[in-house]
Coordinates of C-alpha atoms and ligand atoms in Angstrom, one line a residue:
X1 CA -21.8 -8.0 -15.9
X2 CA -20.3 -5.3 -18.3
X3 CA -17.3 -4.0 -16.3
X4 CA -13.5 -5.4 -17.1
X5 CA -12.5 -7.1 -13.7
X6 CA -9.3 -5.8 -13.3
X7 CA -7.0 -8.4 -11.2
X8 CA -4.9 -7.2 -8.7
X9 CA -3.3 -10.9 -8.2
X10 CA -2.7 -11.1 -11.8
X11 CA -0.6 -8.0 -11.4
X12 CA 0.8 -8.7 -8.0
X13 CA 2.0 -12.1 -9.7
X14 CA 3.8 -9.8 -12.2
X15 CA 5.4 -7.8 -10.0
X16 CA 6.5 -10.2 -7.5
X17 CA 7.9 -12.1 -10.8
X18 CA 10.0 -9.0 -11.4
X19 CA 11.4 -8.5 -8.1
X20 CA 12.0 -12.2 -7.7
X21 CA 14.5 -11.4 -11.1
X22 CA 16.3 -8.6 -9.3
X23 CA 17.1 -10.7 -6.1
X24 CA 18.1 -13.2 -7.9
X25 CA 20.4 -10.8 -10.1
X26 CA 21.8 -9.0 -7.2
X27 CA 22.3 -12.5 -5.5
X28 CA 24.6 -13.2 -8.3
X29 CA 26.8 -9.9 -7.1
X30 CA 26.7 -11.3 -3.6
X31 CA 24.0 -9.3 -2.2
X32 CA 21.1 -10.7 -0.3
X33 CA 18.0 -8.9 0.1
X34 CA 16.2 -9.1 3.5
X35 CA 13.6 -7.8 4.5
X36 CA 12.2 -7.6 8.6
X37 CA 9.3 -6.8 9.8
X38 CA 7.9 -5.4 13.5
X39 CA 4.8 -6.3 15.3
X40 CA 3.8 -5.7 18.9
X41 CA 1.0 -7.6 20.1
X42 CA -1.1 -10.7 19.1
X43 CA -3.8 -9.1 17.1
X44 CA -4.7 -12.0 14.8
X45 CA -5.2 -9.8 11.8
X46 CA -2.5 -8.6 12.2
X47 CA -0.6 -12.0 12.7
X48 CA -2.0 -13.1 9.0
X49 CA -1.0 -9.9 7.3
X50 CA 2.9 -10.5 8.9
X51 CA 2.8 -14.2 8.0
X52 CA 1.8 -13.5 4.5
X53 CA 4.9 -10.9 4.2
X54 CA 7.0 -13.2 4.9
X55 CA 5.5 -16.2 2.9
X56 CA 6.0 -13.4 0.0
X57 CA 9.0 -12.1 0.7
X58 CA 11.2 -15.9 1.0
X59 CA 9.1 -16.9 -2.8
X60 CA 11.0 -13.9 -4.2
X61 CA 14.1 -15.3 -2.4
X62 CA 14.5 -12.4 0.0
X63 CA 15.7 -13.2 3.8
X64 CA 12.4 -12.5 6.0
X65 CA 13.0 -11.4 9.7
X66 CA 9.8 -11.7 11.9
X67 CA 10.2 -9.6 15.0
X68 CA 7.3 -9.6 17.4
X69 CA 7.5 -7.6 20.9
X70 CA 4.5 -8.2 23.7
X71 CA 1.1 -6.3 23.4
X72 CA 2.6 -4.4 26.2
X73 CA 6.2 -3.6 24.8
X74 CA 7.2 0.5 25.6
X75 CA 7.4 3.3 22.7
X76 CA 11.3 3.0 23.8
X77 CA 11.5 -0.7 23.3
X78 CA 9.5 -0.4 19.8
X79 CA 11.9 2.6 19.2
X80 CA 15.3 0.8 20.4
X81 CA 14.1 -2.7 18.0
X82 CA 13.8 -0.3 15.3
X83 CA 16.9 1.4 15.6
X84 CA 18.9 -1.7 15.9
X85 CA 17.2 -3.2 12.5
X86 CA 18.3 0.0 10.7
X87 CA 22.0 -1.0 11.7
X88 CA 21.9 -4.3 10.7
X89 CA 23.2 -4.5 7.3
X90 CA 21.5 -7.5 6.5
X91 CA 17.9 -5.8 6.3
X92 CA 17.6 -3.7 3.6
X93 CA 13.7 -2.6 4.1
X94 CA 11.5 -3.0 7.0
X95 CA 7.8 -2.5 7.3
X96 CA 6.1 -1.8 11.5
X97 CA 2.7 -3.5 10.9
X98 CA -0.1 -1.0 11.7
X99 CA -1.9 -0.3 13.8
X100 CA -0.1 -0.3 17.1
X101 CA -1.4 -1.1 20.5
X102 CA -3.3 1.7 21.8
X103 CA -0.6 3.0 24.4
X104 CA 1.7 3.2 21.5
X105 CA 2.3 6.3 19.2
X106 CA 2.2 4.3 15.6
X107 CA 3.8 7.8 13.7
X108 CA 6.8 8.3 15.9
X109 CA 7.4 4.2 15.2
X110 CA 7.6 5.2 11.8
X111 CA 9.9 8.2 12.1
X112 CA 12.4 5.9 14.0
X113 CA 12.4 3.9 10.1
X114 CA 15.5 4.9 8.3
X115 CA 14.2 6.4 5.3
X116 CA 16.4 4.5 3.0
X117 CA 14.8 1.1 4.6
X118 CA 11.0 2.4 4.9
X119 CA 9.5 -0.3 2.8
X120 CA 5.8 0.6 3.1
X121 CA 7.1 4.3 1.8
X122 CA 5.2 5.8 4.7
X123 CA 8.0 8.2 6.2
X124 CA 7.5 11.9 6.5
X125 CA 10.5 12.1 4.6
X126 CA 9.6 9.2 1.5
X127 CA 6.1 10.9 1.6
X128 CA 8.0 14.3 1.2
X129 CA 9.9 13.1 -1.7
X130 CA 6.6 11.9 -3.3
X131 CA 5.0 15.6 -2.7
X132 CA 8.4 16.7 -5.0
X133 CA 7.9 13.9 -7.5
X134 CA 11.2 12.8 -6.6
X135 CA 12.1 9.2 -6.6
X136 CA 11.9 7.3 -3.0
X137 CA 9.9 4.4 -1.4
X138 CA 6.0 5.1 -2.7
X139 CA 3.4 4.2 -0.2
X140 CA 2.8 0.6 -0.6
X141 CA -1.0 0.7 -1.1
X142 CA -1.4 4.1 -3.9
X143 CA 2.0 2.7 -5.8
X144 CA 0.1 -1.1 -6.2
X145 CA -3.0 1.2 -8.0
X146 CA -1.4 3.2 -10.1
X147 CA 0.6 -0.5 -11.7
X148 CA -3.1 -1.8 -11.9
X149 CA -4.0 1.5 -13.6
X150 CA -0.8 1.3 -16.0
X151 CA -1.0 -2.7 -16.2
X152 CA -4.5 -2.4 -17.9
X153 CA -3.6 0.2 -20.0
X154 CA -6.2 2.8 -18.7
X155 CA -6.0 6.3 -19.6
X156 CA -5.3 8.9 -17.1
X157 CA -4.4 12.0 -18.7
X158 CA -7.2 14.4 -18.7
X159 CA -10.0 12.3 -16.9
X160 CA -11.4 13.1 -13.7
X161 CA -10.7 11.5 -11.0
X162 CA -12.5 11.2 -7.6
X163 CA -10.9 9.9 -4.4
X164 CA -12.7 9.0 -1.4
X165 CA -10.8 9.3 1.4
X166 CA -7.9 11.6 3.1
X167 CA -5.9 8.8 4.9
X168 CA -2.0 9.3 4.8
X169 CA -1.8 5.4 4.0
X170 CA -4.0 5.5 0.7
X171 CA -6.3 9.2 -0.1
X172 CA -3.5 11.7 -0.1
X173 CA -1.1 9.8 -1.7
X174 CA -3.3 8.3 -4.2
X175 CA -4.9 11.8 -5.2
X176 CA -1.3 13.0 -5.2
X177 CA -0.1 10.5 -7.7
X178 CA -2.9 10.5 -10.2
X179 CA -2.7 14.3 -10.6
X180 CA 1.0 14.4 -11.5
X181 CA 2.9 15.4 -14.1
X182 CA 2.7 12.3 -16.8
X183 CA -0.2 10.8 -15.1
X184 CA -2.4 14.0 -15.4
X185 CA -5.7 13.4 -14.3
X186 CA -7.7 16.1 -12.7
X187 CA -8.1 15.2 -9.3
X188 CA -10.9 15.8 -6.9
X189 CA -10.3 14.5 -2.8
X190 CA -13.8 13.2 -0.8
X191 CA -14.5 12.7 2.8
X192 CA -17.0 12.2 5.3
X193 CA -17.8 16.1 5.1
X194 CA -18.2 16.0 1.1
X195 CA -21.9 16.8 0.5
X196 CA -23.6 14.8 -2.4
X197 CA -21.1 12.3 -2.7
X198 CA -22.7 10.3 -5.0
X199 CA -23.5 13.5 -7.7
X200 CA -19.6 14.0 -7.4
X201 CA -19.0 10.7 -8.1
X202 CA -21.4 10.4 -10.9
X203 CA -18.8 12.8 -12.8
X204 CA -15.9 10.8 -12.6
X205 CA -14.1 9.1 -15.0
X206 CA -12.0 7.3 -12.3
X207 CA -13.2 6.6 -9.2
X208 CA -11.1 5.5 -6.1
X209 CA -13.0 4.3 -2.6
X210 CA -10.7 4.0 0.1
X211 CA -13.4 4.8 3.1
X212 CA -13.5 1.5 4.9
X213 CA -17.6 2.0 4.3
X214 CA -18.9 -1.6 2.8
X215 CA -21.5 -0.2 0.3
X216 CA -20.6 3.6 0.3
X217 CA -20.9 3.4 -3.5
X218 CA -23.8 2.2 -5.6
X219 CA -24.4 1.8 -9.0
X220 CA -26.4 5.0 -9.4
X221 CA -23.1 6.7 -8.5
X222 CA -21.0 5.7 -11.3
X223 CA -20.8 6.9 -14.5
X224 CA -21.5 4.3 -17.3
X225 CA -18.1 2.9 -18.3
X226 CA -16.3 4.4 -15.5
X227 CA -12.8 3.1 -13.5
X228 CA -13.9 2.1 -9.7
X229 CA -10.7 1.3 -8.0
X230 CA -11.9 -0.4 -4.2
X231 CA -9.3 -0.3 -1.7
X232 CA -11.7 -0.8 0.8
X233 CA -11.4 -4.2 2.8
X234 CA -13.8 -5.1 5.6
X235 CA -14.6 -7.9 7.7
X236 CA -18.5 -9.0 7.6
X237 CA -20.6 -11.7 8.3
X238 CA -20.2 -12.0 4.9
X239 CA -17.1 -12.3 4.7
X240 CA -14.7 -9.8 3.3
X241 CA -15.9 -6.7 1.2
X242 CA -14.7 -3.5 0.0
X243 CA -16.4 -0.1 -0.4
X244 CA -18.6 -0.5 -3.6
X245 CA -21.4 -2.7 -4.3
X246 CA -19.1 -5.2 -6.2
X247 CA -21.8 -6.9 -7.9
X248 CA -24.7 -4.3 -9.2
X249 CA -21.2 -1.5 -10.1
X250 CA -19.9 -3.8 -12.5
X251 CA -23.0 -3.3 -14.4
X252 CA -22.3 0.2 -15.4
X253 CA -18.9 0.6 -14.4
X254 CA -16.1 -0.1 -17.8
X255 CA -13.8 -1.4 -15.3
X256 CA -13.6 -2.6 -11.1
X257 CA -11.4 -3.9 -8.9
X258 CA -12.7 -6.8 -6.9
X259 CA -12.6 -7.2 -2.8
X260 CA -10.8 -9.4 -2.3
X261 CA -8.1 -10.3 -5.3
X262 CA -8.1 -6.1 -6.5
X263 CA -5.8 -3.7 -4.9
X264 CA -4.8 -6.0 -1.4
X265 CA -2.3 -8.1 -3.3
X266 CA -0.5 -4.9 -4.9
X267 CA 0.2 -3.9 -1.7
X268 CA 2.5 -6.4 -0.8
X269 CA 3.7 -7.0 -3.9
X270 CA 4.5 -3.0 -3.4
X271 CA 6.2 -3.6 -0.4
X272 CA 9.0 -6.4 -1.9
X273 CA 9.3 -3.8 -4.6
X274 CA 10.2 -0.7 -2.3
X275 CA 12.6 -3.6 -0.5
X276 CA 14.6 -4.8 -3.7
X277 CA 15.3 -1.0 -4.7
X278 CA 16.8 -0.4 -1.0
X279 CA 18.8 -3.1 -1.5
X280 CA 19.9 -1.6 -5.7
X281 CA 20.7 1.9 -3.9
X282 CA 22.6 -0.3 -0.7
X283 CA 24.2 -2.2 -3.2
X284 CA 25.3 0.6 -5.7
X285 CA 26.4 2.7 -2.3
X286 CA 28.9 -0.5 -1.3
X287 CA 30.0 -1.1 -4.7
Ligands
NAP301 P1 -9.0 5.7 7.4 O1 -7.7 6.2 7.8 O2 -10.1 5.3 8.3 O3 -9.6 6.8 6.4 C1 -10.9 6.7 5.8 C2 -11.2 7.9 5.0 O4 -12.5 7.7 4.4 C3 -11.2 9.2 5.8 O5 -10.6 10.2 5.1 C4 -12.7 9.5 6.0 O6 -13.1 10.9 6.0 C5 -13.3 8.9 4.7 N1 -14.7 8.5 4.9 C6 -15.2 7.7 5.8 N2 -16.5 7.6 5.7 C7 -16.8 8.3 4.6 C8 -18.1 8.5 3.9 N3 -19.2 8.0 4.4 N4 -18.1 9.3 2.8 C9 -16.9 9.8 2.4 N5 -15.7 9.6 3.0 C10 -15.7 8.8 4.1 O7 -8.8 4.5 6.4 P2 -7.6 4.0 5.4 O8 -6.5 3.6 6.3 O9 -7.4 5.1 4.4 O10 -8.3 2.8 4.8 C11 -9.5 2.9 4.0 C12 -10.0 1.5 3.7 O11 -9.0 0.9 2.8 C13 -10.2 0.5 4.8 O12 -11.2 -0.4 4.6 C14 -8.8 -0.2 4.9 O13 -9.0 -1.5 5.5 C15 -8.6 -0.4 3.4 N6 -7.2 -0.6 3.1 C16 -6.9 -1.6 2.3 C17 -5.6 -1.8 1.9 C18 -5.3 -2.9 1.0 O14 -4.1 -3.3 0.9 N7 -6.2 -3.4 0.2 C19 -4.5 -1.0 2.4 C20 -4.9 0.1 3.2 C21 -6.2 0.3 3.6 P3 -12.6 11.8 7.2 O15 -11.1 12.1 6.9 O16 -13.5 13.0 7.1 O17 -12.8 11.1 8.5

């Protein structure tokens, strides 16, 4: 193998170490940090990804607050638990774990969030902010990249970039952040109407897959010594995989993110970032 493995848990470990020093700091001024999360249903996936929130959120000494409401809970009820958590002054961000039973509308859930407590940074008016550069909540997923991106030291500025996907959770955002100002890469956006996908990829210096497509992209793809960021995460019989063929990319790729231990650790470790900051701006408001 030629390509770098870049380590999302090594970075995830860095960040959580980072916000575990700013609870503890604000613990000093009497502030706990909490942080609550919504699920509706008993989708077992789901399940893991909520327990492993909170197993996160308590090692960086946060409060955790697991609220679950039955697979056949109302839009009002998901509304009126929502509403009542952005009261509570003890929760300073909250995450609604995604996706939401089938009668339920997932994006109104989200626009119940008060924006100050939107921990996964995935409210119209967070993603607005991000569209003016101004600071807010990032979306959990994109924000965990770019730290791998600027953890590793990788040059954006002036490199071409190739997203794959148009998701509001991880393509638009992602695309958005690597072509702004400071970051500066040249971004192009791919989806399942792109033609010659692979020929477009073949000219990128960073590539990021985030298709849910387990071996979309192949090593005769990638340009020798490029940046393959895979976001994707599937369930197979053999076990879980990403996007890109892990094993015959890293041949010609300079760098890849591995499925799993790449970009799914970021994500949380995002998420208890995007919480500790509510609790700064709550904490600066009281004081
Ligand atoms: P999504 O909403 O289903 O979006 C998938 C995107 O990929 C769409 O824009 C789709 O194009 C595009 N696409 C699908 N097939 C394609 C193909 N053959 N060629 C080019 N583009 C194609 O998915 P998502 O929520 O963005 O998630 C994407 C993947 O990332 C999933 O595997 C998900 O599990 C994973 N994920 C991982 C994390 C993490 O923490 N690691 C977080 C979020 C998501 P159209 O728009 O044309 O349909």
């Amino acid at each position: 193998m030629t390509a770098k493995v870049l380590s999302g848990r090594e970075v995830a470990a860095v960040v959580r170490g980072e916000v575990a020093e700013r609870v503890a700091a604000l613990a000093d001024d009497g502030k706990t940090v909490g942080l609550a999360t919504v699920l509706v249903g008993d989708d077992p996936a789901s399940k893991i990804y909520v327990r492993n929130k909170h197993k996160a959120a308590e090692r960086a000494g946060m409060l955790s607050f697991d609220y679950t409401l039955p697979a056949d809970a109302s839009q009002e009820q998901v509304e009126s638990l929502i509403e009542q958590l952005n009261r509570d002054d003890q929760i300073d961000g909250m995450i609604v774990q995604l996706p939401l039973p089938g009668h339920l509308d997932g994006s109104r859930a989200v626009l119940a969030i008060d924006p100050a407590k939107d921990a996964d940074g995935l409210h119209p008016y967070n993603l607005g902010l991000l569209v003016l550069d101004e600071p807010g909540p990032q979306p959990a997923t994109p924000s965990g990249i770019m730290r791998i991106l600027s953890y590793y030291e990788i040059a954006t500025s002036g490199k071409s970039a190739v997203v794959v996907g148009r998701s509001f959770l991880v393509g638009r955002p992602i695309a958005m952040m690597l072509a702004k100002k400071g970051v500066d890469a040249t971004v192009t956006q791919a989806h399942s109407r792109t033609p010659e996908l692979g020929s477009l990829l073949a000219t990128a210096d960073i590539v990021v897959v985030a298709a849910g497509r387990p071996g979309l992209v192949n090593a005769g793809d990638v340009k020798p010594g490029a940046v393959v960021i895979d976001v994707g995460t599937n369930r197979t019989d053999d076990g879980l995989v990403g996007d890109v063929d892990f094993a015959a990319v890293a041949e010609v790729a300079g760098a890849i993110t591995p499925v799993p231990g790449g970009v799914g650790p970021m994500t949380i470790a995002s998420l208890l970032a995007n919480t500790v900051a509510a609790a700064e701006r709550s904490h600066m408001r009281e004081g």
